[in-house]
Amino acid sequence: MIVVLTGGTGGAKFVDGLRRVIAPGELTIIVNTGDDHEWWGLYVSPDIDSIAYVLAGMLSSERGWGVRGDTFHCLRAMKDLGEPSWFSVGDRDLATHLLRTKLLAQGRTLSEVTQTIGSRLGLNTRILPMSDMRVETRIDTPAGDLSFEEYFVQRWYQDPVNSVRFAGASESEPAPGVLDAIASAQAVLLAPSNPITSIGPILAVPGIREALAKTSAPVVAVSPIIGRNAVSGPAANLMAAQGFDVSIAGVAHVYCDFLDVLLVHDSDAEAAREMGRGALQVYCADILMRTHEDKSRIARTALSLACPQFADLSVAEAE
């Protein structure tokens, strides 16, 4: 069993690569829920939905979120009625949120609801929220205390960031199956997701970071930082706000107590040589994921660094 910790668009791309090179039943995906958001009275779980959609072959590659080919009639109608419209929920995507909200209102846990949605989409991969309890990523800015979606989507992550916190994390506990999956994994992979707001909330749930430190499985992370910049999104600003150097060394520092191998971009070869003199293994490759073949190649590389038997995996035919 391969366990993946993921969140954000970079995480969805990485999972897209993994699903093309190994059997769906061999994957367990632990997903960030710090971005979860109430919209028009509905419970939206953006990172869980992106993973479910990419596994189902439904994810919009143009946007990196939502359903491919979706329409936005409801969004426009709500705007005409004077309701907020900055969070672009498509019509087919809306159906997922309606079902999730209905099932949660019936007393089901987020884990149970996620399993139900995955089953109805025909998925054979296990998707686990990091916790069934509410943990919310909050961004402290000069404009005020913002939810992640307000900071990232509504305000286009233009605000300076003072700090990031995970409200409710200290009172939370891992969702059923999360700790067992990490303990029994053959390999644990960290997607090239934002270390602060995509992987950070997962690590903030008590017990998960400790489980990663204790597992006998190799832990391999793909860097979301190249040089002094994020591949995409606000990772660089958020790392700096939390006191981490914006570099592959900074990424390694975030994961320092459990990481075995860090996969970085070729252009960071000199920094990788310096870091490789310690216990951490640092491997260089082209980690940019522009095409289906790129995603498959990076997935194979990460798998082979964790388990040599995966080195001969062939690329599945691109969709």
Tab-separated table of C-alpha atoms in Angstrom:
chain	number	residue	atom	x	y	z
A	1	MET	CA	0.000	0.000	0.000
A	2	ILE	CA	1.269	3.452	-0.990
A	3	VAL	CA	0.112	6.314	1.241
A	4	VAL	CA	0.008	9.853	-0.131
A	5	LEU	CA	-0.400	13.102	1.820
A	6	THR	CA	-1.832	15.761	-0.439
A	7	GLY	CA	-3.685	19.013	-0.935
A	8	GLY	CA	-4.036	21.733	-3.538
A	9	THR	CA	-3.594	21.676	-7.305
A	10	GLY	CA	-0.020	20.345	-7.163
A	11	GLY	CA	-1.234	17.437	-5.076
A	12	ALA	CA	-4.012	16.633	-7.541
A	13	LYS	CA	-1.506	16.602	-10.416
A	14	PHE	CA	0.758	14.238	-8.506
A	15	VAL	CA	-2.136	11.880	-7.713
A	16	ASP	CA	-3.097	12.014	-11.390
A	17	GLY	CA	0.366	10.673	-12.176
A	18	LEU	CA	0.158	7.958	-9.525
A	19	ARG	CA	-3.192	6.682	-10.779
A	20	ARG	CA	-1.636	6.170	-14.200
A	21	VAL	CA	1.209	3.944	-12.997
A	22	ILE	CA	-0.130	1.828	-10.117
A	23	ALA	CA	-3.392	0.052	-9.422
A	24	PRO	CA	-6.083	2.211	-7.755
A	25	GLY	CA	-6.485	-0.268	-4.905
A	26	GLU	CA	-2.818	0.142	-3.934
A	27	LEU	CA	-3.294	3.814	-3.027
A	28	THR	CA	-4.505	5.396	0.193
A	29	ILE	CA	-4.740	9.169	-0.023
A	30	ILE	CA	-4.807	11.333	3.118
A	31	VAL	CA	-6.218	14.721	2.208
A	32	ASN	CA	-6.011	18.195	3.708
A	33	THR	CA	-9.333	19.531	4.981
A	34	GLY	CA	-8.046	22.832	6.385
A	35	ASP	CA	-9.435	24.559	3.267
A	36	ASP	CA	-12.982	23.262	3.874
A	37	HIS	CA	-15.464	26.061	3.473
A	38	GLU	CA	-19.156	26.842	3.897
A	39	TRP	CA	-20.617	28.302	0.722
A	40	TRP	CA	-24.313	29.156	0.298
A	41	GLY	CA	-24.962	26.976	3.344
A	42	LEU	CA	-23.188	23.986	1.775
A	43	TYR	CA	-20.133	22.145	3.100
A	44	VAL	CA	-17.389	22.314	0.469
A	45	SER	CA	-14.206	20.241	0.783
A	46	PRO	CA	-12.082	21.470	-2.140
A	47	ASP	CA	-9.053	19.205	-1.771
A	48	ILE	CA	-11.093	16.049	-1.220
A	49	ASP	CA	-13.203	16.897	-4.256
A	50	SER	CA	-10.159	17.540	-6.458
A	51	ILE	CA	-8.736	14.128	-5.545
A	52	ALA	CA	-12.073	12.381	-6.119
A	53	TYR	CA	-12.501	14.118	-9.468
A	54	VAL	CA	-8.975	13.394	-10.679
A	55	LEU	CA	-9.311	9.706	-9.757
A	56	ALA	CA	-12.633	9.591	-11.604
A	57	GLY	CA	-11.115	11.295	-14.661
A	58	MET	CA	-13.446	14.263	-14.152
A	59	LEU	CA	-11.100	17.018	-12.984
A	60	SER	CA	-10.868	20.138	-15.126
A	61	SER	CA	-7.277	20.292	-16.322
A	62	GLU	CA	-7.778	23.871	-17.516
A	63	ARG	CA	-8.701	25.174	-14.059
A	64	GLY	CA	-6.991	22.539	-11.906
A	65	TRP	CA	-10.162	22.264	-9.787
A	66	GLY	CA	-13.823	21.483	-10.356
A	67	VAL	CA	-15.426	19.253	-12.957
A	68	ARG	CA	-14.257	19.164	-16.561
A	69	GLY	CA	-16.739	20.830	-18.913
A	70	ASP	CA	-18.869	22.171	-16.059
A	71	THR	CA	-21.383	24.985	-16.471
A	72	PHE	CA	-21.999	27.872	-14.070
A	73	HIS	CA	-25.699	28.700	-14.455
A	74	CYS	CA	-26.406	28.520	-10.720
A	75	LEU	CA	-23.445	30.773	-9.927
A	76	ARG	CA	-24.731	33.433	-12.310
A	77	ALA	CA	-28.284	33.121	-10.972
A	78	MET	CA	-27.096	33.497	-7.383
A	79	LYS	CA	-25.093	36.575	-8.378
A	80	ASP	CA	-28.198	38.048	-9.994
A	81	LEU	CA	-30.030	37.449	-6.710
A	82	GLY	CA	-27.409	39.432	-4.832
A	83	GLU	CA	-25.530	36.496	-3.307
A	84	PRO	CA	-21.707	36.295	-3.213
A	85	SER	CA	-20.185	34.758	-6.322
A	86	TRP	CA	-16.406	34.937	-5.768
A	87	PHE	CA	-16.147	31.187	-5.096
A	88	SER	CA	-16.749	29.668	-8.532
A	89	VAL	CA	-18.762	26.504	-7.935
A	90	GLY	CA	-19.899	24.793	-11.122
A	91	ASP	CA	-23.270	23.117	-11.532
A	92	ARG	CA	-22.018	19.511	-11.493
A	93	ASP	CA	-19.588	20.357	-8.694
A	94	LEU	CA	-22.548	21.790	-6.772
A	95	ALA	CA	-24.196	18.363	-6.764
A	96	THR	CA	-21.266	16.949	-4.781
A	97	HIS	CA	-21.585	19.684	-2.157
A	98	LEU	CA	-25.351	19.198	-1.918
A	99	LEU	CA	-24.900	15.472	-1.309
A	100	ARG	CA	-22.095	15.991	1.232
A	101	THR	CA	-24.136	18.547	3.169
A	102	LYS	CA	-27.195	16.280	3.175
A	103	LEU	CA	-25.250	13.273	4.462
A	104	LEU	CA	-23.427	15.305	7.121
A	105	ALA	CA	-26.778	16.685	8.308
A	106	GLN	CA	-27.957	13.076	8.692
A	107	GLY	CA	-25.165	12.513	11.211
A	108	ARG	CA	-22.547	10.828	9.050
A	109	THR	CA	-18.878	11.671	9.524
A	110	LEU	CA	-16.758	13.327	6.855
A	111	SER	CA	-14.900	10.010	6.396
A	112	GLU	CA	-18.171	8.158	5.794
A	113	VAL	CA	-19.418	10.829	3.420
A	114	THR	CA	-16.134	10.814	1.498
A	115	GLN	CA	-16.344	7.042	1.133
A	116	THR	CA	-19.930	7.297	-0.122
A	117	ILE	CA	-19.073	9.941	-2.710
A	118	GLY	CA	-16.050	7.936	-3.864
A	119	SER	CA	-18.152	4.793	-4.187
A	120	ARG	CA	-20.795	6.582	-6.224
A	121	LEU	CA	-18.067	7.906	-8.524
A	122	GLY	CA	-16.833	4.323	-9.001
A	123	LEU	CA	-13.497	4.816	-7.235
A	124	ASN	CA	-11.388	1.933	-5.901
A	125	THR	CA	-8.853	4.162	-4.148
A	126	ARG	CA	-9.292	4.907	-0.467
A	127	ILE	CA	-9.575	8.650	0.231
A	128	LEU	CA	-9.260	9.659	3.883
A	129	PRO	CA	-9.806	13.165	5.247
A	130	MET	CA	-7.052	14.048	7.701
A	131	SER	CA	-9.682	14.351	10.441
A	132	ASP	CA	-13.437	14.087	10.877
A	133	MET	CA	-13.227	17.102	13.177
A	134	ARG	CA	-13.181	20.659	11.919
A	135	VAL	CA	-9.706	22.110	11.487
A	136	GLU	CA	-9.602	25.465	9.730
A	137	THR	CA	-6.573	27.152	8.207
A	138	ARG	CA	-6.608	30.831	9.176
A	139	ILE	CA	-4.367	33.457	7.581
A	140	ASP	CA	-3.500	36.525	9.671
A	141	THR	CA	-3.084	39.553	7.405
A	142	PRO	CA	-3.172	43.354	7.802
A	143	ALA	CA	-6.702	43.135	6.340
A	144	GLY	CA	-7.783	40.798	9.133
A	145	ASP	CA	-8.019	37.108	9.978
A	146	LEU	CA	-9.012	35.288	6.789
A	147	SER	CA	-10.041	31.759	5.948
A	148	PHE	CA	-7.778	30.126	3.389
A	149	GLU	CA	-10.400	30.435	0.645
A	150	GLU	CA	-10.907	34.130	1.407
A	151	TYR	CA	-7.152	34.679	1.248
A	152	PHE	CA	-6.496	32.465	-1.765
A	153	VAL	CA	-9.606	32.742	-3.951
A	154	GLN	CA	-11.446	35.915	-2.994
A	155	ARG	CA	-8.353	38.100	-2.508
A	156	TRP	CA	-6.000	36.286	-4.926
A	157	TYR	CA	-3.378	35.818	-2.147
A	158	GLN	CA	-2.225	39.418	-2.538
A	159	ASP	CA	-2.293	40.292	1.179
A	160	PRO	CA	0.942	40.268	3.174
A	161	VAL	CA	0.870	37.373	5.624
A	162	ASN	CA	1.732	37.782	9.287
A	163	SER	CA	1.196	34.168	10.304
A	164	VAL	CA	-0.796	30.991	9.668
A	165	ARG	CA	-2.645	28.935	12.261
A	166	PHE	CA	-4.826	25.840	12.210
A	167	ALA	CA	-7.886	26.547	14.321
A	168	GLY	CA	-9.182	23.457	16.092
A	169	ALA	CA	-6.137	21.340	15.329
A	170	SER	CA	-5.077	20.780	18.927
A	171	GLU	CA	-8.520	19.386	19.807
A	172	SER	CA	-8.775	17.206	16.697
A	173	GLU	CA	-7.806	13.605	16.099
A	174	PRO	CA	-6.927	11.687	12.939
A	175	ALA	CA	-9.791	10.252	10.924
A	176	PRO	CA	-10.288	6.476	11.241
A	177	GLY	CA	-7.697	4.604	9.208
A	178	VAL	CA	-5.174	7.429	8.912
A	179	LEU	CA	-2.670	6.264	11.524
A	180	ASP	CA	-3.032	2.596	10.553
A	181	ALA	CA	-2.405	3.458	6.908
A	182	ILE	CA	0.817	5.299	7.737
A	183	ALA	CA	2.001	2.533	10.081
A	184	SER	CA	1.398	-0.250	7.548
A	185	ALA	CA	2.453	1.603	4.381
A	186	GLN	CA	5.039	0.275	1.992
A	187	ALA	CA	5.914	3.870	1.168
A	188	VAL	CA	4.658	7.315	2.184
A	189	LEU	CA	4.736	10.073	-0.413
A	190	LEU	CA	4.234	13.800	0.185
A	191	ALA	CA	2.864	15.489	-2.913
A	192	PRO	CA	4.409	18.759	-4.155
A	193	SER	CA	1.732	20.613	-2.198
A	194	ASN	CA	2.106	23.822	-0.231
A	195	PRO	CA	4.042	22.730	2.900
A	196	ILE	CA	2.261	25.294	5.074
A	197	THR	CA	-1.400	25.270	4.052
A	198	SER	CA	-1.814	21.935	2.235
A	199	ILE	CA	0.448	19.539	4.151
A	200	GLY	CA	0.726	21.684	7.276
A	201	PRO	CA	-2.873	21.150	8.443
A	202	ILE	CA	-2.457	17.379	8.111
A	203	LEU	CA	0.702	17.468	10.224
A	204	ALA	CA	-1.059	19.667	12.803
A	205	VAL	CA	-3.558	16.915	13.649
A	206	PRO	CA	-2.196	15.269	16.818
A	207	GLY	CA	-0.627	11.885	16.145
A	208	ILE	CA	-0.034	12.183	12.394
A	209	ARG	CA	3.419	13.752	12.542
A	210	GLU	CA	4.426	11.217	15.185
A	211	ALA	CA	3.131	8.358	13.027
A	212	LEU	CA	5.246	9.573	10.102
A	213	ALA	CA	8.326	9.648	12.338
A	214	LYS	CA	7.663	6.115	13.574
A	215	THR	CA	6.658	4.347	10.360
A	216	SER	CA	9.135	1.857	8.919
A	217	ALA	CA	8.125	2.943	5.416
A	218	PRO	CA	10.402	5.344	3.559
A	219	VAL	CA	8.969	8.861	3.387
A	220	VAL	CA	9.565	10.729	0.129
A	221	ALA	CA	8.510	14.339	-0.568
A	222	VAL	CA	8.412	16.187	-3.883
A	223	SER	CA	9.445	19.815	-3.491
A	224	PRO	CA	6.937	22.542	-4.426
A	225	ILE	CA	9.807	25.054	-4.359
A	226	ILE	CA	12.317	25.597	-7.168
A	227	GLY	CA	15.149	27.967	-6.386
A	228	ARG	CA	13.582	30.756	-4.337
A	229	ASN	CA	10.112	30.482	-5.826
A	230	ALA	CA	7.021	28.325	-5.548
A	231	VAL	CA	6.090	26.295	-8.605
A	232	SER	CA	2.648	27.894	-8.235
A	233	GLY	CA	0.544	29.689	-5.655
A	234	PRO	CA	1.529	31.399	-2.392
A	235	ALA	CA	3.792	28.728	-0.869
A	236	ALA	CA	6.852	31.003	-0.880
A	237	ASN	CA	5.113	33.844	1.001
A	238	LEU	CA	3.516	31.452	3.479
A	239	MET	CA	6.793	29.640	4.192
A	240	ALA	CA	8.517	32.960	4.822
A	241	ALA	CA	5.683	34.093	7.111
A	242	GLN	CA	6.131	30.922	9.181
A	243	GLY	CA	9.876	31.467	9.502
A	244	PHE	CA	11.079	28.924	6.926
A	245	ASP	CA	13.644	29.689	4.255
A	246	VAL	CA	12.095	29.726	0.788
A	247	SER	CA	14.269	27.000	-0.696
A	248	ILE	CA	14.503	23.234	-0.855
A	249	ALA	CA	16.331	23.453	2.488
A	250	GLY	CA	13.257	25.189	3.884
A	251	VAL	CA	11.020	22.417	2.585
A	252	ALA	CA	13.280	19.837	4.209
A	253	HIS	CA	13.126	21.814	7.459
A	254	VAL	CA	9.312	21.678	7.506
A	255	TYR	CA	9.502	17.860	7.277
A	256	CYS	CA	12.808	17.377	9.103
A	257	ASP	CA	11.651	14.923	11.794
A	258	PHE	CA	10.328	12.260	9.413
A	259	LEU	CA	11.592	12.837	5.858
A	260	ASP	CA	13.950	10.312	4.227
A	261	VAL	CA	14.165	11.525	0.618
A	262	LEU	CA	13.457	14.893	-1.023
A	263	LEU	CA	12.900	15.044	-4.779
A	264	VAL	CA	13.875	18.469	-6.160
A	265	HIS	CA	14.279	20.191	-9.514
A	266	ASP	CA	17.468	19.812	-11.566
A	267	SER	CA	18.181	23.532	-11.209
A	268	ASP	CA	18.614	23.028	-7.458
A	269	ALA	CA	21.458	20.543	-7.972
A	270	GLU	CA	24.080	22.624	-6.131
A	271	ALA	CA	21.841	23.119	-3.086
A	272	ALA	CA	20.950	19.434	-3.243
A	273	ARG	CA	24.635	18.446	-3.064
A	274	GLU	CA	25.073	20.535	0.072
A	275	MET	CA	21.999	19.036	1.719
A	276	GLY	CA	22.905	15.517	0.639
A	277	ARG	CA	25.928	15.513	2.918
A	278	GLY	CA	23.619	14.810	5.864
A	279	ALA	CA	21.253	11.944	6.550
A	280	LEU	CA	18.612	13.219	4.133
A	281	GLN	CA	18.812	11.907	0.570
A	282	VAL	CA	18.178	14.574	-2.062
A	283	TYR	CA	17.477	13.547	-5.657
A	284	CYS	CA	17.280	15.868	-8.673
A	285	ALA	CA	14.918	15.528	-11.636
A	286	ASP	CA	12.630	17.626	-13.810
A	287	ILE	CA	9.695	17.882	-11.392
A	288	LEU	CA	7.481	20.223	-13.427
A	289	MET	CA	4.173	18.552	-14.311
A	290	ARG	CA	2.947	20.036	-17.572
A	291	THR	CA	1.641	16.917	-19.335
A	292	HIS	CA	0.199	13.511	-18.464
A	293	GLU	CA	3.595	12.000	-19.275
A	294	ASP	CA	5.316	14.439	-16.889
A	295	LYS	CA	2.918	13.486	-14.091
A	296	SER	CA	3.479	9.782	-14.672
A	297	ARG	CA	7.257	10.230	-14.810
A	298	ILE	CA	7.387	12.132	-11.524
A	299	ALA	CA	5.086	9.596	-9.882
A	300	ARG	CA	7.359	6.751	-11.049
A	301	THR	CA	10.449	8.605	-9.860
A	302	ALA	CA	9.024	9.221	-6.395
A	303	LEU	CA	7.875	5.612	-6.124
A	304	SER	CA	11.245	4.259	-7.233
A	305	LEU	CA	13.041	6.405	-4.642
A	306	ALA	CA	10.842	4.871	-1.970
A	307	CYS	CA	10.810	1.313	-3.289
A	308	PRO	CA	13.310	0.163	-5.934
A	309	GLN	CA	10.865	-2.429	-7.284
A	310	PHE	CA	8.818	0.427	-8.751
A	311	ALA	CA	11.697	1.586	-10.956
A	312	ASP	CA	10.489	-0.461	-13.940
A	313	LEU	CA	6.905	0.826	-13.906
A	314	SER	CA	5.656	1.652	-17.364
A	315	VAL	CA	3.676	4.781	-18.113
A	316	ALA	CA	-0.034	4.163	-18.543
A	317	GLU	CA	-1.471	5.423	-21.798
A	318	ALA	CA	-2.439	9.062	-21.427
A	319	GLU	CA	-6.117	9.831	-21.506
